[in-house]
Amino acid sequence: MRQLLLCLAVVAMAMTASTVQAAVVGGFNGADTRANADYSIVDGVNYTTLRDATIDAGHSISGLTGAFTAGYLNSVDVFITGLLRLDNDPITLSSAEQTALTAWVSAGGTLFVTGDNANFDSNTNTFLNLFGLNLNSTSSSGGTWSTVADPLLAGIVLGSSLSFTGGGTPITGSGLTALASDSAGAIVASLLFGNGRVIATGDANMFQTDAQSIQFALNVFGSSTGVTPVPLPAALPLLAGGMICLGLFARRRNRAAG
């Protein structure tokens, strides 16, 4: 009986390790004029692959049209802006929206801000500046993901080449962690803020079809529930060991019965 319980425990550990808790991912509806409709995770045509991958991973998506409120923010685990509108049409956040956003992140939410080139810096920084981050207007392409182990870089992301074309860099701010960089500085960065996190990227196009960038987004979504994402391959040896253990136990029982 002890052997059976041990085998079952190993299988349970493997199944737990390979599971990522589902997140509710928020984003601007395409009808919300603060964002570029084509880059909305809710219904944007350029984020179809990202949206499908998000749903396939077990997460759900909740759209926002109108002001940020505590009620809406508390219903989502992460909010991804997508590409915001051009700077010639400035975005403003009311004091109530600023308070709601900073309080939500501080309480454990994840704000995922996708910037781009110099034509979008001001509107991107409307969000980033709330947390002491800033996206500069130097145009850049290329770069690599960090080689320093981090749950957000799990799977195919760690150390890979970055699909980054004509975006903005560097992202600056006190206390940030550079998750991807080029010669100018951080292209993708993470900042812990209270119990939550802000993710900043200097490009929105990278999340259209690039496998590493989409995996990074899924890692962010999965970690936004407080459960660290573990790629399935990392759990396979544990699961295989548990199944072998169960098989040997069953074989021994059959021999004893014979």
Short mmCIF file of C-alpha atoms in Angstrom, two decimals, residues 1 3-4 245-258:
data_model
loop_
_atom_site.label_atom_id
_atom_site.label_comp_id
_atom_site.label_asym_id
_atom_site.label_seq_id
_atom_site.Cartn_x
_atom_site.Cartn_y
_atom_site.Cartn_z
CA MET A 1 0.00 0.00 0.00
CA GLN A 3 4.28 1.82 -2.70
CA LEU A 4 0.93 2.56 -4.31
CA CYS A 245 5.98 3.09 -10.77
CA LEU A 246 2.25 2.36 -11.11
CA GLY A 247 2.94 -0.17 -13.87
CA LEU A 248 5.48 -2.06 -11.77
CA PHE A 249 3.11 -2.06 -8.80
CA ALA A 250 0.29 -3.51 -10.93
CA ARG A 251 2.64 -6.15 -12.34
CA ARG A 252 3.72 -7.24 -8.89
CA ARG A 253 0.09 -7.51 -7.78
CA ASN A 254 -0.76 -9.67 -10.79
CA ARG A 255 2.15 -11.99 -10.07
CA ALA A 256 1.10 -12.28 -6.44
CA ALA A 257 -2.47 -13.09 -7.45
CA GLY A 258 -1.25 -15.76 -9.87
#
